[in-house]
Tab-separated table of C-alpha atoms in Angstrom:
chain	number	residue	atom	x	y	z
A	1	UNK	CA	7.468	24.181	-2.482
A	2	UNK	CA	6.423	26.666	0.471
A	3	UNK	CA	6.975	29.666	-1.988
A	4	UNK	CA	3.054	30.127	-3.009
A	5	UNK	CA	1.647	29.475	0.923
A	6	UNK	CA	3.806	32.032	2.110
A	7	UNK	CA	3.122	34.324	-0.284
A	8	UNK	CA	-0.995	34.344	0.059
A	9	UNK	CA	-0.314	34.314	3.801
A	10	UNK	CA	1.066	37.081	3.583
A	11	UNK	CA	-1.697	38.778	0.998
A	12	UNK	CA	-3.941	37.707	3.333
A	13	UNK	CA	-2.585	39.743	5.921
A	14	UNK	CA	-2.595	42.796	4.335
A	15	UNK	CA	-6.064	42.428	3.443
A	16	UNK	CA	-5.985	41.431	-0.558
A	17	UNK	CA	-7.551	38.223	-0.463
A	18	UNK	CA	-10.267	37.135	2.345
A	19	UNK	CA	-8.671	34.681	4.915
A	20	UNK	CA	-11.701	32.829	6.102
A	21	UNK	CA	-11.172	29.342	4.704
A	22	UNK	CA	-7.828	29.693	3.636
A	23	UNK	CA	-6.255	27.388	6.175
A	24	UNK	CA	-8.164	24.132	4.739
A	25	UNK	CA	-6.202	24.825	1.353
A	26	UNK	CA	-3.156	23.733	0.779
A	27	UNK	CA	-0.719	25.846	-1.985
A	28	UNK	CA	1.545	23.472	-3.649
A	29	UNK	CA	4.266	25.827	-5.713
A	30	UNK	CA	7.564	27.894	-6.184
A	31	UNK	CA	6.553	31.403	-7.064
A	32	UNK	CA	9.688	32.870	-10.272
A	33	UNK	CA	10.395	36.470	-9.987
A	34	UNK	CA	7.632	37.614	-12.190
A	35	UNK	CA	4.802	35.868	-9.968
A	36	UNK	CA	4.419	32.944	-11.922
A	37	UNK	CA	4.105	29.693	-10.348
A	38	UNK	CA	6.693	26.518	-10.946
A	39	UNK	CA	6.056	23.072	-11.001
A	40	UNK	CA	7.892	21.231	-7.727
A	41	UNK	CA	9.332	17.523	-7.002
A	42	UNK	CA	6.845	15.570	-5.409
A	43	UNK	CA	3.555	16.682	-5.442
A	44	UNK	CA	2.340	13.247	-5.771
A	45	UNK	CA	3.153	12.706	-2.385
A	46	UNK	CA	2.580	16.327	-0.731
A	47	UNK	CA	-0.963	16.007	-2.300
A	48	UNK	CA	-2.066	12.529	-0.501
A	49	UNK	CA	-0.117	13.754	2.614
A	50	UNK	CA	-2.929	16.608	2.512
A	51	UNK	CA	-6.129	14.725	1.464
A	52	UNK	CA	-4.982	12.373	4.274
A	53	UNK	CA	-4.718	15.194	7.047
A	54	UNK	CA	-8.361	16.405	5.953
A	55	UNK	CA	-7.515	18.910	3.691
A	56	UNK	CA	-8.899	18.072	0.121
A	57	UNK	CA	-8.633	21.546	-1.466
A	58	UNK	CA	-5.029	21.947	-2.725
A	59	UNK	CA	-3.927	24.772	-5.199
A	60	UNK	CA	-1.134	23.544	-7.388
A	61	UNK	CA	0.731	25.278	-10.506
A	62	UNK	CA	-0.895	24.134	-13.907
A	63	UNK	CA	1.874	21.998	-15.177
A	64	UNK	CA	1.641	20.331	-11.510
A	65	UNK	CA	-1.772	19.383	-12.023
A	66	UNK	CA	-2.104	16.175	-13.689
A	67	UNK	CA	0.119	14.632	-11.091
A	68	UNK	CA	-2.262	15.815	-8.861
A	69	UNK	CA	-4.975	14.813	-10.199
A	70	UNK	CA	-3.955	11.222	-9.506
A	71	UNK	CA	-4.655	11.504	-6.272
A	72	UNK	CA	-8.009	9.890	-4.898
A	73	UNK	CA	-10.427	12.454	-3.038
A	74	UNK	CA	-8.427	15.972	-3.961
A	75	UNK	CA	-10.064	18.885	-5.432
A	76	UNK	CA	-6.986	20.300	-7.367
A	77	UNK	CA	-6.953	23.896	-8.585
A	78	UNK	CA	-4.595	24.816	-10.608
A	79	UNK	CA	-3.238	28.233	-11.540
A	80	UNK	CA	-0.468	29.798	-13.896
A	81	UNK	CA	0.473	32.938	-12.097
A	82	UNK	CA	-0.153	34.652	-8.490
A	83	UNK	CA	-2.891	36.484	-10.100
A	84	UNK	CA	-4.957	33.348	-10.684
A	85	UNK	CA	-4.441	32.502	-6.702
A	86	UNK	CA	-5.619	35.489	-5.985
A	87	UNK	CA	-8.836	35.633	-8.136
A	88	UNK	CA	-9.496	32.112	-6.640
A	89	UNK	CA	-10.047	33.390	-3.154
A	90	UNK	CA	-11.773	36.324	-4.161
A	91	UNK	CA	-9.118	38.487	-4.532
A	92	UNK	CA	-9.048	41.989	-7.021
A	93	UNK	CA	-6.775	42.502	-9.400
A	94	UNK	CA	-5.852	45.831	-11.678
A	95	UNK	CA	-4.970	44.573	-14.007
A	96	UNK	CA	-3.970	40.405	-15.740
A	97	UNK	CA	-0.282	39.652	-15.667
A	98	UNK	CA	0.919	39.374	-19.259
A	99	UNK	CA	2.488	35.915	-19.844
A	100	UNK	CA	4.694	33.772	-22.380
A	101	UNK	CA	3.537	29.908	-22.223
A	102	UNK	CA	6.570	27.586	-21.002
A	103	UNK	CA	6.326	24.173	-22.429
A	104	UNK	CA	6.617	21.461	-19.135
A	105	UNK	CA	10.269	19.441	-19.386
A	106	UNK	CA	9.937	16.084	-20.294
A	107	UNK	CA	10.501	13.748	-17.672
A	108	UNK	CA	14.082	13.065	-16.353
A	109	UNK	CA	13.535	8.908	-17.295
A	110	UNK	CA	11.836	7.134	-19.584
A	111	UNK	CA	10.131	3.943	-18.802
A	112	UNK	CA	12.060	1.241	-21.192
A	113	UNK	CA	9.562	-1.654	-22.199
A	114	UNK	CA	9.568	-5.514	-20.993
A	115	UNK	CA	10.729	-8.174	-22.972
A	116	UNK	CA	9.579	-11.394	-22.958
A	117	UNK	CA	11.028	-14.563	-21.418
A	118	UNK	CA	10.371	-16.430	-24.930
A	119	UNK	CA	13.782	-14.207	-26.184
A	120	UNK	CA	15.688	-16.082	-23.630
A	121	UNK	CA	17.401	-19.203	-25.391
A	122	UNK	CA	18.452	-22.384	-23.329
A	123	UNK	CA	19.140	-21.769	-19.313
A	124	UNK	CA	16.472	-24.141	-17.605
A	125	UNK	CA	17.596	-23.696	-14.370
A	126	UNK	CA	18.136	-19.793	-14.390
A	127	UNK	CA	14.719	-19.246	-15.786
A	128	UNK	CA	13.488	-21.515	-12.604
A	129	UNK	CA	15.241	-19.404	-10.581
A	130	UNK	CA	13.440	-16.552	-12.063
A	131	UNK	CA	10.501	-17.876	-11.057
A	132	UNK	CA	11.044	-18.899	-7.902
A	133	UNK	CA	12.075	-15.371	-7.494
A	134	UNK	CA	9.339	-13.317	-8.512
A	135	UNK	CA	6.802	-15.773	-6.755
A	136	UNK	CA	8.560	-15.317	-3.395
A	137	UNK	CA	10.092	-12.013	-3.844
A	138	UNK	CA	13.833	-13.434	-3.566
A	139	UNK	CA	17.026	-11.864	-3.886
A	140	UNK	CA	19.240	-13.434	-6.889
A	141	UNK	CA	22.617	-14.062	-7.608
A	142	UNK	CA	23.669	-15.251	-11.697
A	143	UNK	CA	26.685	-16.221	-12.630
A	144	UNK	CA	28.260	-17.580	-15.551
A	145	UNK	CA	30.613	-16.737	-18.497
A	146	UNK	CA	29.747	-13.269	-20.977
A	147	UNK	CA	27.169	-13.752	-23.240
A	148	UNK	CA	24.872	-16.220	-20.921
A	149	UNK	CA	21.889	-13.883	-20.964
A	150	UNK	CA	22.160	-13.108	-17.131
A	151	UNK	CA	21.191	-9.430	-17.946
A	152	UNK	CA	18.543	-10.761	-20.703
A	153	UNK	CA	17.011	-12.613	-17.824
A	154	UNK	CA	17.564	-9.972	-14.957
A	155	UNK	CA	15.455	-7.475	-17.410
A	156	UNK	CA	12.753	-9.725	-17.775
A	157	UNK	CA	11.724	-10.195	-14.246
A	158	UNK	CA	9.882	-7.282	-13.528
A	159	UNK	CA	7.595	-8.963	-16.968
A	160	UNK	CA	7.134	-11.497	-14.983
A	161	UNK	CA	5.561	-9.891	-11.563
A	162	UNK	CA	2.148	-8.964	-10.675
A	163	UNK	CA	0.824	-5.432	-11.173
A	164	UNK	CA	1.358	-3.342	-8.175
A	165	UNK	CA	-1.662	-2.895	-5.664
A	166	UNK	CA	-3.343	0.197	-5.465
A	167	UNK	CA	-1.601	1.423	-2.284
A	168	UNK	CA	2.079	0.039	-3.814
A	169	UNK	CA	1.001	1.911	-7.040
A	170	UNK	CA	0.686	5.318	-4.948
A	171	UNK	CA	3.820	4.706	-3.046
A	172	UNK	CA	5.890	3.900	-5.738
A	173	UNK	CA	4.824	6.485	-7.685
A	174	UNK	CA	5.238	9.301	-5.194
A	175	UNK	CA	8.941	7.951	-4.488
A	176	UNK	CA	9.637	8.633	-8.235
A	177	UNK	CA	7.464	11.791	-8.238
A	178	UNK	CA	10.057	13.433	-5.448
A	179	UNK	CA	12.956	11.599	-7.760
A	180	UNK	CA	11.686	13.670	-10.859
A	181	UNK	CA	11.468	10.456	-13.060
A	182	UNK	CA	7.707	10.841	-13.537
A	183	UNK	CA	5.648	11.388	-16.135
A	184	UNK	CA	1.887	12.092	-14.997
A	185	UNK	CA	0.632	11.689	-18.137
A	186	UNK	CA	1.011	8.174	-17.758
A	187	UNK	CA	-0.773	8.031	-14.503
A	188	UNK	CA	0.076	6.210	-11.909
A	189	UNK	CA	3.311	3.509	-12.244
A	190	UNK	CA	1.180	0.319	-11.507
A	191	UNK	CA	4.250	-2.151	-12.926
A	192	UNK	CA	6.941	-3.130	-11.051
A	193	UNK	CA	9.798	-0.430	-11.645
A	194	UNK	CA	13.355	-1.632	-12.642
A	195	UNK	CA	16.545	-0.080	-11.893
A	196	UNK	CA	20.026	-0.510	-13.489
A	197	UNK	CA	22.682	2.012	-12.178
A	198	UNK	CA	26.332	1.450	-13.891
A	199	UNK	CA	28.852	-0.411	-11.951
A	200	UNK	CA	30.792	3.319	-11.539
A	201	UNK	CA	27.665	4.505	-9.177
A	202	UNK	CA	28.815	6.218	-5.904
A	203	UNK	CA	27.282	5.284	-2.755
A	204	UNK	CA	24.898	8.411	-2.983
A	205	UNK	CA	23.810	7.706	-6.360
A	206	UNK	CA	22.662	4.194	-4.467
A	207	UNK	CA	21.311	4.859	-1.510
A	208	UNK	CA	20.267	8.753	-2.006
A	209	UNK	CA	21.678	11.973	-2.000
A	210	UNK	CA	22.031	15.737	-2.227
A	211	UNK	CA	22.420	19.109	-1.158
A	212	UNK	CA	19.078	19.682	1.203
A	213	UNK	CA	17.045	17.149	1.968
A	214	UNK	CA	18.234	13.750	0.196
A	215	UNK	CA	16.348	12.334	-2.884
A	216	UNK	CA	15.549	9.014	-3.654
A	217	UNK	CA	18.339	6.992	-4.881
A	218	UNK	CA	18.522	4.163	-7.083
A	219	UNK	CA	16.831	2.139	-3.971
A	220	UNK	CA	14.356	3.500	-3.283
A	221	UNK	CA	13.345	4.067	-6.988
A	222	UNK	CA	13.498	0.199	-7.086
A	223	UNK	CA	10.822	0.141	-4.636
A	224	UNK	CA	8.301	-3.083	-5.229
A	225	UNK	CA	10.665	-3.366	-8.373
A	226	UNK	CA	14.307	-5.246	-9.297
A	227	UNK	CA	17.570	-3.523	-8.274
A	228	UNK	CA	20.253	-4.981	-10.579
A	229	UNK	CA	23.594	-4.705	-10.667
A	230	UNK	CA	25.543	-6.006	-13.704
A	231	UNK	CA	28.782	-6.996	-13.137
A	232	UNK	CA	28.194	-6.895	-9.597
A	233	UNK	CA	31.941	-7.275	-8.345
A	234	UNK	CA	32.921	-4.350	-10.310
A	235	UNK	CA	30.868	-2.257	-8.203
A	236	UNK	CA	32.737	-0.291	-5.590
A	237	UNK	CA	32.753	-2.356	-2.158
A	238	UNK	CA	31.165	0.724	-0.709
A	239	UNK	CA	28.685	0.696	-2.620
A	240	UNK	CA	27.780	-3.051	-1.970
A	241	UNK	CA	27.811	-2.696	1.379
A	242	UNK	CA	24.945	0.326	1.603
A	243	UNK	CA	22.412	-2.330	0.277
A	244	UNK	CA	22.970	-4.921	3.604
A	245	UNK	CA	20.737	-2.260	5.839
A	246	UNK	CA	18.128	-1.557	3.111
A	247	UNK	CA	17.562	-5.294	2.262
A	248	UNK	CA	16.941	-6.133	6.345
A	249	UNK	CA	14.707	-3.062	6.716
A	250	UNK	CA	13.047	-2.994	3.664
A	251	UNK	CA	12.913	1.378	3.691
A	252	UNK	CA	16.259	4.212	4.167
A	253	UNK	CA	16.880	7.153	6.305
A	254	UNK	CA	19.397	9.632	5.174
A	255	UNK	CA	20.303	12.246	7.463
A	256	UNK	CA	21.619	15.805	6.005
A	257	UNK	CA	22.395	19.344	7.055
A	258	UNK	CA	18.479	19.969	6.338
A	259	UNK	CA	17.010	17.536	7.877
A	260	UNK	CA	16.134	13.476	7.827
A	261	UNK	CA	14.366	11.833	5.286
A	262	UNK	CA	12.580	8.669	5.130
A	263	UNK	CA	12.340	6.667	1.662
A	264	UNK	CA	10.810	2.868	1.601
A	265	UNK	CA	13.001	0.547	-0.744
A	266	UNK	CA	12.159	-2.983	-0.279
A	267	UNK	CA	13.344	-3.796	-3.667
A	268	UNK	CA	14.153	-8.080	-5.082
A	269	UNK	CA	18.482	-7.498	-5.801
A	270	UNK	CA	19.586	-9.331	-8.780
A	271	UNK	CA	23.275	-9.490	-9.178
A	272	UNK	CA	24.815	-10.843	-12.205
A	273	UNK	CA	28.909	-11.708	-12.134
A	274	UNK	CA	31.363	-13.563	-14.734
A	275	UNK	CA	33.158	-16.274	-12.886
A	276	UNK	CA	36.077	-14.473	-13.217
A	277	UNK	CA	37.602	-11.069	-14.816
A	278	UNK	CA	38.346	-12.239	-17.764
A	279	UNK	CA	34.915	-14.530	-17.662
A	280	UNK	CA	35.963	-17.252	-19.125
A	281	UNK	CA	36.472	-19.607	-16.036
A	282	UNK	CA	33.461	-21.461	-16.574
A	283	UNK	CA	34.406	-22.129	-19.847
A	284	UNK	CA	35.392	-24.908	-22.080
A	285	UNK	CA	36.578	-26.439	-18.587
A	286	UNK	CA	38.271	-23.194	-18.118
A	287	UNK	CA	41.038	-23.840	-20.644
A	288	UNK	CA	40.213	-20.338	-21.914
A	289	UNK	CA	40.514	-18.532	-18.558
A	290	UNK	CA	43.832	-16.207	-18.375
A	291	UNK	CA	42.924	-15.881	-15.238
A	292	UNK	CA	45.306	-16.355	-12.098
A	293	UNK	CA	44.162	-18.496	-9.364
A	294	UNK	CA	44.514	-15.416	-6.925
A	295	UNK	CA	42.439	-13.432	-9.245
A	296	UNK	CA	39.607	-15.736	-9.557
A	297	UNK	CA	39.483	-15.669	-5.521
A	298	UNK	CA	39.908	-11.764	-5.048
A	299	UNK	CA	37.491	-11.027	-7.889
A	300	UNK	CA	34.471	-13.197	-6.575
A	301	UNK	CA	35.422	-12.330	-2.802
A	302	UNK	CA	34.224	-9.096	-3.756
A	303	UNK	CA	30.779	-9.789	-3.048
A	304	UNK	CA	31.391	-10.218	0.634
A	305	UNK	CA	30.012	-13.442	2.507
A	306	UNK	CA	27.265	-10.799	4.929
A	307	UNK	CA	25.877	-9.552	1.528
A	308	UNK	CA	25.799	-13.202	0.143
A	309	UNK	CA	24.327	-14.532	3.063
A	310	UNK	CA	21.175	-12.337	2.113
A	311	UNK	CA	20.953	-14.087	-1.415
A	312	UNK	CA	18.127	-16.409	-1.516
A	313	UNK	CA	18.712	-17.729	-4.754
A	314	UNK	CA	22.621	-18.518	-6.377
A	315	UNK	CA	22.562	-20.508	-10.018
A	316	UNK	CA	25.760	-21.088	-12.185
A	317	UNK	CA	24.840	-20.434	-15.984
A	318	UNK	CA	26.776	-22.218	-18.502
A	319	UNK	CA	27.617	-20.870	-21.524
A	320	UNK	CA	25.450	-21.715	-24.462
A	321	UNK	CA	26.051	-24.623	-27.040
A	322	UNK	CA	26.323	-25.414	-30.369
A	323	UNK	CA	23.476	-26.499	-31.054
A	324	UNK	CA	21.431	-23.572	-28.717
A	325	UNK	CA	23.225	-20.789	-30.824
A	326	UNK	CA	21.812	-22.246	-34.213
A	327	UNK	CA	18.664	-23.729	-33.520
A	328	UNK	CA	17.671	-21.449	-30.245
A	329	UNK	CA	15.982	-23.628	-27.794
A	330	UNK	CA	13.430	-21.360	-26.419
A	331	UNK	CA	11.094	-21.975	-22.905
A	332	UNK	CA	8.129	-20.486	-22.102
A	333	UNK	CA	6.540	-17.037	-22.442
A	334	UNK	CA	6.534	-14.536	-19.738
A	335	UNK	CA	3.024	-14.367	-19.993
A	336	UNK	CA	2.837	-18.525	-18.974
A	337	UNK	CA	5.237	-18.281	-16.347
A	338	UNK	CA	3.585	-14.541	-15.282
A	339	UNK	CA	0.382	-16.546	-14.775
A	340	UNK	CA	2.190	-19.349	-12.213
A	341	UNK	CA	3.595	-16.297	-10.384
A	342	UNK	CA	0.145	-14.742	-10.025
A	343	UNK	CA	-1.254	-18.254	-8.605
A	344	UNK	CA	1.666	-18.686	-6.096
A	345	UNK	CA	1.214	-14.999	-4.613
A	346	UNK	CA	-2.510	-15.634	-4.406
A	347	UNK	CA	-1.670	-18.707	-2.595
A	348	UNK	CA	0.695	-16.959	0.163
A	349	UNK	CA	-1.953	-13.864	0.446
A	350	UNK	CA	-4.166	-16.213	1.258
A	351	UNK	CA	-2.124	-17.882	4.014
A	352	UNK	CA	-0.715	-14.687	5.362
A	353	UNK	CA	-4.476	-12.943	5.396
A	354	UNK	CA	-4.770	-11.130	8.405
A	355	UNK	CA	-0.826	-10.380	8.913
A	356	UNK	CA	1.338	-8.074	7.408
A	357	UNK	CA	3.121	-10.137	5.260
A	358	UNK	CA	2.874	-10.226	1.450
A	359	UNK	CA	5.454	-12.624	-0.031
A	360	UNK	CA	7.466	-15.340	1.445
A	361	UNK	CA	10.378	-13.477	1.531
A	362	UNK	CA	9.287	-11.533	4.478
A	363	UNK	CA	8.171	-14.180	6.758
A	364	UNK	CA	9.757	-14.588	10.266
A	365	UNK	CA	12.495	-16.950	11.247
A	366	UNK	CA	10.747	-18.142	14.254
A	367	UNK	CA	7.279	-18.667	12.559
A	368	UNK	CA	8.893	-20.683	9.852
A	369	UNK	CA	10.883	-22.799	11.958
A	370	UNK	CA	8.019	-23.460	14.592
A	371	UNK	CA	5.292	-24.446	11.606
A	372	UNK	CA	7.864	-27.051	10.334
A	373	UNK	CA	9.322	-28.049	13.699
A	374	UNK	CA	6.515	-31.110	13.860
A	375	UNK	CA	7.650	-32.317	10.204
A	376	UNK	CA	10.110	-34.741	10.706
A	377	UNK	CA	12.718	-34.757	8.048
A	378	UNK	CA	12.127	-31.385	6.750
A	379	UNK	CA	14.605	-29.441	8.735
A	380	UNK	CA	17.062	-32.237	9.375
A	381	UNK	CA	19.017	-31.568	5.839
A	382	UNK	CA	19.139	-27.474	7.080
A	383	UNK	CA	20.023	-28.232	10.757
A	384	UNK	CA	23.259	-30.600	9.299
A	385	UNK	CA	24.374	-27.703	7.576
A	386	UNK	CA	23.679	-25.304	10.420
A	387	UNK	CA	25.872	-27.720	12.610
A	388	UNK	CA	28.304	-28.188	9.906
A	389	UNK	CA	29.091	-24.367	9.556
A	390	UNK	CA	27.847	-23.891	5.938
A	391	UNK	CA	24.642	-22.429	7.128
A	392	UNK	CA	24.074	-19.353	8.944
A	393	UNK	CA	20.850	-18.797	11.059
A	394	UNK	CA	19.972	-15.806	8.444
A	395	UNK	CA	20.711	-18.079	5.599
A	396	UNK	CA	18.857	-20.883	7.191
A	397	UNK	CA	15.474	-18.640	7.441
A	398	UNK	CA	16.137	-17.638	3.788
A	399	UNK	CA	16.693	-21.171	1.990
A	400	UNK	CA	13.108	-21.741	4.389
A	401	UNK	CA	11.446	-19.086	2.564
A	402	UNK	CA	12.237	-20.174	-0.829
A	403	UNK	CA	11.012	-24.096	0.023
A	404	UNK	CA	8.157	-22.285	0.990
A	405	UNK	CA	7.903	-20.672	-2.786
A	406	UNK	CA	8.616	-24.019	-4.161
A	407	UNK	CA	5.690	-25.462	-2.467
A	408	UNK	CA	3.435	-22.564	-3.487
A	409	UNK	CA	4.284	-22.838	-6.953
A	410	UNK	CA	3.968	-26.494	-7.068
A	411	UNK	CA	0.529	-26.103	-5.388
A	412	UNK	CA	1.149	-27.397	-1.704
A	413	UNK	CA	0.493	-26.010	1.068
A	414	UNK	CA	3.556	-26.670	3.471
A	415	UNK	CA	6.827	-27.376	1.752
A	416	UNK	CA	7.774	-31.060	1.904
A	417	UNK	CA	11.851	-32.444	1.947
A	418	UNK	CA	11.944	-32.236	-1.942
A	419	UNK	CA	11.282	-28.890	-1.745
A	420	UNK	CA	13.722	-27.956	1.149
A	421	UNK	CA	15.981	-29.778	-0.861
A	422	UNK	CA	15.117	-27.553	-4.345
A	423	UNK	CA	15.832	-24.728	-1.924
A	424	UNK	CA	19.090	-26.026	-0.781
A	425	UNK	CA	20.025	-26.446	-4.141
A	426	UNK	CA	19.660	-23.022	-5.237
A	427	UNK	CA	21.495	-21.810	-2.177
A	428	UNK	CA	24.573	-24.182	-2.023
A	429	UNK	CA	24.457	-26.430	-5.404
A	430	UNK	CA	23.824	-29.681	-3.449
A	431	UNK	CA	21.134	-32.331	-3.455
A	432	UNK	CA	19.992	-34.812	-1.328
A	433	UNK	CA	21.523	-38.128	-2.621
C-alpha cells in the first residue's frame, strides 16, 4: 500500500516532481515492476482514515477508485501508471509509458439475496424468536430434528433487520473492503451482512488470520450482521470457544509477527443443532433415534454451558406435520414482521437517546436491574432462579434484555411479569403457572 508514497518521495527528492504540497496528499497504491500502479485491500478504510486526519486529496490507482469514491469529502485522483502521478504534480515526462489494459478481478464474494419469511412453513414459536431477535439484537440458539427449517429461518434474519446507519454502513464496508469481499460498484453495504463459514472452519478462518497483519475473519465480516453456524456442535470446540471474547467485547485484536490489529465484530450468533447426531431424538417421541444415551449427552455438551450462558434466546423446533408438508401453513412476510422490528428499535433509540446504546442487547446489568428494582413482582421469578442455581448473573442480565424486547415490540414502555416470563421462556422452556 506504501509502494506509490515512497516512490514520489523519493522523485521528489531528486527534483522530478515539485514537493510543495505534496505532504497534504495521500498515495494509496502498490507500484508492479513496470511502474504501473495496483489496486490494494482496504482503501475504503485508508481513504476515511485520511479525509478524517485533514487530508482530502488522496491519489489512488484507477481500478481503486470507485471504492474511493465512496468516501464523503475526498477528492480522489486516480492514475494508471507512475507517469500519471507524476504529470499530476507537475512533473515532465519523455516520453508516455506504453500499456496493456488489465481487466479488475471480480470480487472474492458475492452478496447472495434474502428470502422471505413467507417461505418458512409452520414454526410459530421460532419465527417469534426471530423477531424477538432482530428487535433486540439477541444471540439465538435452534434446535430441532433435520429438515425443521432452522437454516431457512437463520438466512432470513438479516431480511428482517433495519438498514445499516450511515456510520455502520462505512464501517462495515471498510471491514469487508480490507477482507477483499467488496464490490464498489455496488457502493456502500448498507444491509446487514450474513456470514456462514462450514462447520470444518479453523479458528483463524473465525476469528482472523494471516501471514502479516491479520485480516478480517468470518467475525468481523459479520459485523452489524448474523454469524451462523449450522450444525453448531460439529464445529471444532476451539473454534466455539474464540467467539466467548468477541460476543462480550463486541470488536477483536489479533496480534502477529507484524504487528496488532484491531477489527470491530459485534455480530447477533445464530446456532442451529439436531437434538442429537443422528437428529432424530426429537422425533416421533424419539422412537427413531439410534442414538445412545451417552451420545445424546456428549453431542449437545459440545456447546459448552459459558458459551450457552451468552444465548439470549433457546427454542426447540419440532419437526413438521402431516398436514404442514401438504397444505404449507405459512406466517407472515418479512416485510410485516421487518416493519415491527423497525418500530421496536425506534422505540429503544428513543429511550437510550443520549447514551451509547443502540439495541437492548447492550444495555448494562446494573441499569436494568436498578430501573426494575421498584417493580414488585418483576424480578422475583429471575431472583428464584438466581437462588435456585439455574440462573447465572450473566444469564440473568440477558433474559432482562430480551423482556425488555418483548415490551418494545408489544408497545410498552417497561417490561411487565408477562414479559419477564416470555423471556424466561425462551431461555429455560418454563412458564409461570
Amino acid at each position: 500500500m506504501l509502494d506509490l508514497a515512497v516512490a514520489v518521495a523519493v522523485l521528489a527528492g531528486a527534483g522530478v516532481v515539485p514537493h510543495q504540497g505534496l505532504e497534504r496528499v495521500v498515495h494509496l497504491a502498490e507500484l508492479g515492476l513496470d511502474g504501473r500502479l495496483q489496486p490494494v485491500r482496504g482503501v475504503l478504510p485508508a481513504v476515511a482514515s485520511a479525509v478524517a486526519g485533514g487530508c482530502t486529496d488522496v491519489v489512488v490507482s484507477a481500478a481503486d477508485a470507485p471504492e474511493a469514491r465512496l468516501v464523503p469529502g475526498a477528492t480522489v485522483h486516480e492514475a494508471t501508471h507512475l507517469g500519471d502521478v507524476v504529470r499530476l504534480h507537475g512533473g515532465e515526462l519523455d516520453r508516455d509509458p506504453d500499456l496493456v489494459a488489465v481487466p479488475r478481478s471480480a470480487p472474492a464474494v458475492a452478496r447472495r439475496p434474502e428470502g422471505d419469511l413467507r417461505d418458512v412453513v409452520g414454526q410459530s414459536e421460532a419465527r417469534l424468536a426471530l423477531e424477538v431477535a432482530a428487535a433486540g439484537g439477541h444471540h439465538l440458539l435452534m434446535i430441532g430434528p433435520p429438515g425443521a427449517g432452522k437454516t431457512m429461518l437463520a438466512a432470513r434474519l438479516p431480511g428482517i433487520l433495519p438498514d445499516l446507519s450511515e456510520p455502520d454502513a462505512v464501517e462495515v464496508t471498510a471491514v469487508h473492503s480490507v477482507a477483499g469481499t467488496f464490490d464498489p460498484g455496488s457502493g456502500l453495504l448498507r444491509r446487514p451482512p450474513f456470514e456462514d463459514p462450514h462447520h470444518t472452519a479453523t479458528p483463524a478462518a473465525i476469528v482472523g488470520g494471516g501471514t502479516g497483519l491479520a485480516r478480517p475473519g468470518a467475525v468481523s465480516r459479520a459485523h452489524r450482521g448474523v454469524l451462523f453456524l449450522d450444525e453448531a456442535p460439529e464445529f471444532a470446540p476451539r473454534v466455539l470457544q474464540t467467539l466467548r471474547q468477541p460476543l462480550e467485547a463486541g470488536e477483536l485484536v489479533l496480534h502477529r509477527a507484524g504487528g496488532a490489529t484491531r477489527y470491530p465484530a459485534r455480530f447477533q450468533l445464530v446456532l442451529a443443532a439436531n437434538p442429537c447426531p443422528c437428529g432424530m431424538a426429537s422425533t416421533n417421541a424419539g422412537l427413531e433415534c439410534t442414538c445412545t444415551s451417552v451420545a445424546r449427552r456428549r453431542y449437545v455438551g459440545r456447546l459448552s454451558g459459558p458459551l450457552l450462558d451468552r444465548i439470549d434466546l433457546q427454542v426447540h423446533l419440532a419437526g413438521l406435520t402431516r398436514a404442514e408438508r401438504v397444505l404449507g401453513h405459512h406466517g407472515e412476510s418479512s416485510a410485516d414482521v421487518a416493519g415491527r422490528v423497525r418500530q421496536a428499535r425506534a422505540a429503544a433509540r428513543e429511550r437510550w437517546a443520549g447514551t451509547r446504546w443502540r439495541t437492548n442487547v447492550e444495555l448494562p446489568g446494573p441499569w436494568l436491574r436498578d430501573r426494575l428494582r421498584g417493580r414488585p413482582g418483576v424480578l422475583a421469578q429471575v431472583e428464584r432462579q438466581i437462588d435456585a442455581g439455574d440462573l447465572s448473573m450473566r444469564g440473568a442480565d440477558r433474559l432482562l434484555r430480551v423482556a425488555w424486547t418483548v415490551a418494545d415490540l408489544d408497545g410498552r414502555d417497561v417490561p411487565t411479569t408477562a414479559d419477564v416470563d416470555a423471556a424466561m421462556m425462551f431461555r429455560t422452556g418454563e412458564r409461570r403457572g
